[in-house]
């Protein structure tokens, strides 16, 4: 697979040289699903990067009203890659969204918000670049079925390595099922997805994304993780979209299905997306110092900002009702808002496996991969900047196993919201830090809260849960 160049002129030459037939234009909708439209390569020239392509913004979730539906997408040349899955040779470009009348950036375009977050960091004088490193986990299943009607509701998932299949007739059943909470690092034949994950990793690498590792994760039923190298905020969000795209399509190629749903299985670990953050200025890591765990005072203030705003942050970093099935005690989920070195039960952890100045960072462990990465990464950075500006003290570290604390001590530790509704309520009360620099506008916050309440929280509240029949049918 050829790696595409990154300037308009070079891309036009690349399309001609490589025999590209189709240009696929993509953008992220408001909730966080990648959308696309394709044009023939014959329509692609340097002018296209300015003229862009018009489309109906009223058909995109959370965007325009029908009376002001016309929108314009313009491709970002630095995002180009050759698609590894389409039959016709296709060049993919991510786009930013603009008002066709004024030409201004569209305020609800997630990629534009992320670009504004990067610009705000520079304008603040605090730093000139933020590096993020997300660890997005996912499940690979063999079969998935679900439905919800007026008189029934169900879901069904299956995996050849699922612990629940120990006694299934498989003609023959060869065993090697992954025990609950024991899926971390076993070799094949217990790990039955090595080749698929390697193909995912190598496909991403061929697309120009630096990779670090791939492995089976803790849960049974095919939980996995592939590690990407850190990158600047907007680029990392671009990369995460490619990551999810490749994972899903390689799985489909092998007759399997992949999901980034945070908690698809009962009784085992869910899928998180721990996000590593460091801020740099003049090629120097501002988080490196001689304080706690080798961190600077700037880093401590950034942690203070994350912990203070965490309940509101979760409305963006953990934006589904299912997210809060994962954020419960007992499954390595960081439900307690504290920080620590090494301790993985804290919501903010300072990794100690790399101790060089360049590698100093902290890890926010609450987020999950159901989020819109442009919005989530921007919100995390804005909370960190607010902590630095206002010198927010994160308090004392919690270098104990939080889950083993006595009740009276645990009661003193703040915890994450218990539902999406509670997180949205926190965001409604605490979002001024997101409005700085016009990064998130008031309209974006209001639209986000309204969309989530109307389309996700309330519809979930209205429907009976299957387990309610187990508990209450004979009442």
XYZ file of C-alpha atoms in Angstrom:
475
model
C 0.000 0.000 0.000
C 1.442 3.381 -1.012
C 1.557 6.111 1.629
C 0.004 9.241 0.190
C 1.847 12.598 0.269
C 0.432 15.466 2.307
C 0.170 18.566 0.057
C -2.582 19.345 -2.514
C -0.168 19.516 -5.445
C 1.561 16.266 -4.502
C -1.777 14.539 -3.932
C -3.074 15.443 -7.376
C 0.150 14.080 -8.890
C -0.114 10.990 -6.680
C -3.675 10.295 -7.882
C -2.524 10.360 -11.495
C 0.679 8.385 -10.897
C -0.924 5.651 -8.776
C -4.026 5.218 -10.932
C -6.415 6.295 -8.160
C -9.997 5.935 -9.414
C -12.084 7.274 -6.539
C -11.689 10.040 -3.956
C -13.534 9.242 -0.715
C -14.332 12.287 1.433
C -15.010 11.690 5.140
C -16.086 13.727 8.124
C -17.169 13.046 11.690
C -20.771 13.652 12.671
C -21.685 15.192 16.026
C -22.196 11.997 18.089
C -19.069 10.379 16.627
C -19.698 8.223 13.525
C -17.492 8.615 10.446
C -19.491 9.616 7.349
C -18.375 9.539 3.702
C -19.159 10.464 0.103
C -17.171 9.535 -3.003
C -16.317 11.421 -6.199
C -14.507 10.208 -9.338
C -10.798 10.991 -9.453
C -11.427 12.911 -12.689
C -13.143 15.632 -10.588
C -10.150 16.009 -8.262
C -7.686 18.880 -8.706
C -5.845 21.424 -6.562
C -8.780 23.840 -6.701
C -10.986 21.217 -5.055
C -9.237 21.805 -1.739
C -10.777 25.295 -1.740
C -14.063 24.753 -3.569
C -14.857 21.569 -1.631
C -18.131 19.673 -1.927
C -21.595 20.773 -0.841
C -23.934 18.473 1.099
C -27.123 18.428 3.169
C -26.245 19.283 6.768
C -29.814 18.707 7.978
C -29.400 14.974 7.359
C -26.455 14.747 9.779
C -27.281 14.037 13.424
C -27.118 17.100 15.674
C -26.351 19.549 12.865
C -28.366 21.954 10.725
C -32.091 22.696 10.517
C -33.862 21.977 7.222
C -34.120 25.705 6.368
C -30.321 26.176 6.560
C -29.177 22.767 5.435
C -26.475 23.602 2.869
C -22.986 22.874 4.162
C -19.526 22.617 2.597
C -16.798 20.051 3.220
C -13.164 20.790 2.395
C -10.528 18.026 2.433
C -7.519 18.240 4.766
C -4.532 17.102 2.650
C -2.502 15.890 5.632
C -5.078 13.165 6.331
C -4.767 11.338 2.985
C -4.387 7.564 2.784
C -5.123 4.828 0.259
C -8.052 2.721 1.414
C -7.025 -0.922 1.934
C -10.540 -2.384 1.592
C -12.320 -0.938 -1.467
C -12.258 -2.783 -4.780
C -11.643 0.401 -6.798
C -8.357 2.101 -5.913
C -9.479 4.850 -3.532
C -7.793 7.814 -1.866
C -9.420 8.844 1.425
C -9.371 12.400 2.784
C -10.845 13.662 6.050
C -12.667 16.969 5.764
C -13.505 20.007 7.842
C -16.960 21.550 7.564
C -17.744 25.151 6.619
C -20.674 27.480 6.106
C -21.004 27.893 2.298
C -22.270 31.476 2.628
C -19.739 32.954 5.067
C -16.943 30.458 4.497
C -16.445 30.231 8.260
C -15.600 27.018 10.081
C -18.749 25.255 11.299
C -18.883 25.420 15.107
C -20.425 21.941 15.505
C -17.846 20.211 13.328
C -15.862 18.054 15.786
C -12.630 18.382 13.795
C -12.904 22.173 13.813
C -13.373 22.061 17.598
C -10.191 19.997 17.936
C -8.285 22.459 15.753
C -9.493 25.309 17.975
C -8.311 23.413 21.083
C -4.816 23.153 19.626
C -4.883 26.853 18.706
C -6.070 27.791 22.203
C -3.164 25.928 23.796
C -0.706 27.956 21.700
C -2.522 31.251 22.318
C -2.562 30.598 26.060
C 1.228 30.682 26.213
C 1.242 27.514 28.292
C 2.512 25.249 25.530
C 2.687 24.822 21.797
C 1.747 21.168 21.397
C -0.267 18.538 23.270
C 0.553 14.895 22.690
C -2.154 12.308 23.273
C -1.938 8.544 23.302
C -5.270 6.674 23.542
C -5.444 2.950 24.311
C -8.715 1.919 22.659
C -9.899 -1.582 23.572
C -12.455 -3.586 21.613
C -14.081 -7.008 21.308
C -13.962 -9.391 18.348
C -17.110 -11.541 18.189
C -18.191 -14.320 15.838
C -21.890 -13.485 15.924
C -24.091 -10.626 17.099
C -27.885 -10.321 17.047
C -30.087 -7.774 18.791
C -33.521 -6.212 18.474
C -35.966 -4.053 20.389
C -39.671 -3.910 19.544
C -42.845 -3.084 21.441
C -43.144 -6.580 22.877
C -39.590 -7.895 22.980
C -35.984 -6.933 23.473
C -32.827 -9.035 23.359
C -29.161 -9.202 22.443
C -27.009 -12.228 21.669
C -23.213 -12.286 21.336
C -20.943 -15.223 20.695
C -17.221 -15.939 20.476
C -15.418 -19.217 19.918
C -13.117 -18.361 22.842
C -15.934 -17.258 25.167
C -15.859 -18.938 28.562
C -19.598 -19.653 28.254
C -18.811 -22.096 25.400
C -16.804 -24.600 27.459
C -19.594 -27.179 27.160
C -20.844 -26.376 23.658
C -20.747 -29.058 20.972
C -18.426 -27.660 18.311
C -17.608 -30.895 16.469
C -15.063 -30.883 18.048
C -14.853 -28.378 20.881
C -11.079 -27.976 21.339
C -11.260 -26.176 24.671
C -8.857 -23.289 25.199
C -11.622 -20.924 26.228
C -10.471 -17.746 27.961
C -11.412 -17.636 31.643
C -13.081 -14.452 32.894
C -10.483 -11.807 33.771
C -7.618 -14.064 32.554
C -7.308 -12.979 28.932
C -4.276 -10.733 29.395
C -1.358 -12.058 27.273
C -1.961 -15.849 26.906
C -0.334 -17.345 23.808
C -2.283 -19.307 21.158
C -4.235 -21.531 21.033
C -5.923 -19.762 23.993
C -5.462 -16.450 22.177
C -7.371 -17.183 18.974
C -7.104 -13.730 17.358
C -3.347 -13.244 16.994
C -3.336 -13.304 13.198
C -6.342 -10.983 12.893
C -4.838 -8.422 15.283
C -1.502 -8.595 13.475
C -3.257 -7.906 10.189
C -5.013 -4.927 11.785
C -1.728 -3.596 13.170
C 0.203 -4.039 9.914
C -2.613 -2.489 7.866
C -2.516 0.598 10.085
C 1.253 0.738 9.795
C 1.011 0.534 6.005
C -1.356 3.520 6.168
C 1.402 5.549 7.831
C 0.337 5.268 11.496
C 3.248 4.356 13.829
C 2.283 1.280 15.861
C 3.612 -0.044 19.156
C 2.007 -3.407 20.012
C -1.040 -5.644 19.826
C -2.329 -8.141 22.372
C -5.302 -9.935 23.875
C -6.955 -7.972 26.667
C -8.264 -9.083 30.072
C -11.808 -10.207 29.233
C -12.982 -13.431 27.663
C -14.780 -13.421 24.317
C -12.082 -11.765 22.198
C -11.213 -8.540 24.002
C -8.243 -6.904 22.281
C -6.031 -3.851 22.102
C -3.678 -2.457 19.459
C -1.330 0.318 20.570
C -0.653 3.394 18.440
C 2.221 5.770 19.093
C 1.242 9.144 20.577
C 0.620 12.134 18.285
C -0.600 15.752 18.421
C -4.286 16.178 19.278
C -5.940 16.583 15.864
C -3.657 14.042 14.218
C -4.333 11.548 17.008
C -8.088 11.949 16.591
C -7.653 11.415 12.828
C -5.603 8.295 13.568
C -8.194 6.908 15.977
C -10.861 7.093 13.260
C -8.572 5.110 10.963
C -7.907 2.663 13.803
C -11.597 1.930 14.371
C -12.194 1.715 10.620
C -9.404 -0.811 10.104
C -10.353 -2.914 13.149
C -13.967 -3.233 12.016
C -13.169 -3.959 8.378
C -10.385 -6.488 8.980
C -12.711 -8.311 11.386
C -15.466 -8.304 8.740
C -12.998 -9.606 6.150
C -12.499 -12.665 8.386
C -16.211 -13.186 8.941
C -16.135 -11.647 12.417
C -17.475 -8.460 13.951
C -15.651 -5.920 16.122
C -17.248 -3.505 18.571
C -15.954 -0.570 20.602
C -19.045 -0.687 22.829
C -17.737 -0.133 26.381
C -19.583 -2.997 28.112
C -20.951 -5.665 25.756
C -20.473 -8.588 28.186
C -21.871 -9.097 31.674
C -19.504 -10.409 34.330
C -16.155 -9.455 32.789
C -14.104 -6.365 32.027
C -15.411 -3.692 29.687
C -13.470 -1.777 27.032
C -11.869 1.471 28.112
C -9.709 3.994 26.316
C -7.062 5.265 28.698
C -5.749 8.572 27.314
C -2.135 9.617 27.928
C -1.424 13.363 27.870
C 1.666 15.563 27.916
C 2.074 19.250 27.005
C 5.258 20.566 25.384
C 6.753 23.993 24.731
C 9.866 24.817 22.724
C 10.525 21.089 22.326
C 10.506 20.579 26.106
C 8.097 18.328 28.017
C 6.400 20.578 30.578
C 5.221 17.588 32.604
C 8.743 16.374 33.477
C 10.083 17.557 36.829
C 11.418 16.565 40.220
C 8.110 16.300 42.086
C 5.875 13.327 42.824
C 6.610 10.428 40.420
C 9.029 12.641 38.471
C 6.320 15.090 37.486
C 6.424 18.901 37.397
C 4.157 21.290 39.274
C 2.565 22.119 35.891
C 1.637 18.461 35.501
C 0.140 18.391 39.003
C -2.038 21.402 38.214
C -3.135 19.719 34.972
C -4.128 16.637 36.970
C -6.022 18.914 39.335
C -7.996 20.288 36.392
C -8.835 16.824 35.127
C -10.030 15.624 38.545
C -12.042 18.785 39.248
C -13.880 18.676 35.912
C -14.070 14.874 35.564
C -17.833 14.553 36.213
C -18.517 17.027 33.375
C -15.767 15.574 31.178
C -17.387 12.153 31.306
C -20.447 13.482 29.462
C -18.057 13.813 26.475
C -15.403 11.131 27.101
C -17.958 8.484 28.184
C -20.967 9.582 26.143
C -23.206 6.500 26.012
C -25.618 4.943 28.471
C -23.569 1.752 28.102
C -20.430 3.617 29.248
C -21.728 3.506 32.811
C -22.133 -0.293 32.767
C -18.315 -0.302 32.648
C -17.776 2.364 35.315
C -18.625 0.151 38.282
C -16.313 -1.198 41.021
C -14.627 -4.561 40.602
C -13.687 -4.635 36.899
C -10.550 -2.462 36.934
C -12.776 0.510 36.107
C -11.547 3.842 37.523
C -14.712 4.948 39.312
C -12.835 6.870 42.028
C -11.453 10.300 41.162
C -7.925 10.164 42.510
C -4.378 10.046 41.125
C -1.452 7.761 41.765
C 1.712 6.350 40.258
C 1.443 2.771 39.085
C -1.938 2.236 40.778
C -4.364 1.218 38.023
C -7.402 1.634 40.251
C -6.946 5.433 40.210
C -8.702 7.480 37.524
C -5.454 9.341 36.820
C -2.315 7.226 36.778
C 1.305 8.260 36.280
C 3.038 5.434 34.379
C 6.395 4.434 35.853
C 7.579 1.985 33.188
C 9.292 4.811 31.257
C 11.232 7.309 33.338
C 12.960 9.516 30.758
C 12.113 13.218 30.637
C 10.491 12.852 27.231
C 8.168 10.074 28.367
C 6.736 11.869 31.422
C 2.953 12.021 31.144
C -0.195 11.055 32.968
C -3.006 8.772 31.937
C -6.695 9.610 32.310
C -8.289 6.174 32.669
C -12.004 6.996 32.625
C -12.660 7.524 28.878
C -13.943 4.767 26.620
C -13.790 4.251 22.839
C -17.465 5.087 22.236
C -16.512 8.778 22.374
C -16.063 11.236 19.533
C -12.250 11.575 19.727
C -12.112 15.167 18.473
C -14.462 16.270 21.242
C -13.038 13.995 23.941
C -9.388 14.935 23.385
C -10.293 18.621 23.193
C -12.271 18.470 26.450
C -9.437 16.664 28.259
C -6.916 19.270 27.091
C -9.214 22.148 28.100
C -9.595 20.693 31.609
C -5.819 20.335 31.915
C -5.248 23.921 30.727
C -7.836 25.166 33.217
C -6.002 23.334 35.978
C -2.707 24.951 34.971
C -4.194 28.446 34.638
C -5.944 28.287 37.993
C -3.256 26.261 39.789
C -5.753 23.614 40.875
C -4.243 21.416 43.577
C -5.019 17.722 42.948
C -4.545 16.896 46.641
C -2.556 13.949 47.918
C -1.952 10.850 45.788
C -3.756 7.655 46.627
C -1.072 4.969 46.485
C -3.313 2.242 47.855
C -5.614 -0.274 46.256
C -8.766 1.815 46.230
C -10.971 -1.268 46.122
C -9.476 -2.500 49.423
C -10.022 0.766 51.319
C -12.283 0.604 54.400
C -15.719 2.178 53.774
C -15.049 5.239 55.926
C -11.878 6.062 53.963
C -13.429 5.261 50.576
C -16.327 7.621 51.310
C -13.861 10.529 51.249
C -12.779 9.777 47.661
C -14.901 11.488 44.964
C -16.320 9.149 42.340
C -17.530 9.269 38.767
C -21.196 9.874 37.855
C -23.305 6.726 37.918
C -25.108 7.354 34.638
C -24.970 9.353 31.430
C -27.809 11.509 32.741
C -25.798 12.422 35.853
C -22.743 13.223 33.694
C -24.839 15.463 31.430
C -26.178 17.250 34.497
C -22.573 17.813 35.624
C -21.683 19.182 32.189
C -24.658 21.544 32.291
C -23.367 22.988 35.598
C -19.638 22.920 34.762
C -18.679 23.855 31.202
C -17.195 27.362 31.424
C -13.706 25.879 31.071
C -14.719 24.428 27.685
C -15.892 27.810 26.360
C -12.476 29.474 26.740
C -11.052 30.569 23.415
C -14.397 29.757 21.779
C -13.221 26.136 21.537
C -16.592 24.701 22.541
C -19.404 27.194 21.972
C -22.493 27.517 24.153
C -24.476 26.170 21.202
C -22.286 23.054 21.022
C -22.722 22.300 24.739
C -26.482 22.875 24.654
C -26.917 20.812 21.491
C -24.799 17.971 22.909
C -26.803 17.792 26.141
C -30.147 18.029 24.318
C -29.181 15.398 21.734
C -27.957 12.917 24.322
C -30.972 13.390 26.590
C -33.510 13.226 23.746
C -32.025 10.433 21.661
C -30.278 8.235 24.240
C -31.128 8.820 27.907
C -34.912 9.203 27.602
C -35.427 6.369 25.065
C -33.488 4.045 27.376
C -35.596 5.110 30.357
C -38.817 4.296 28.492
C -37.983 0.673 27.666
C -38.225 -2.305 30.013
C -34.922 -4.114 30.552
C -34.750 -7.871 29.978
C -33.399 -8.414 33.482
C -36.465 -6.693 34.936
C -38.488 -9.706 33.756
C -36.103 -11.999 35.647
C -36.598 -9.978 38.807
C -40.206 -8.880 38.625
C -42.403 -10.952 36.281
C -43.837 -13.040 39.144
C -44.351 -10.086 41.443
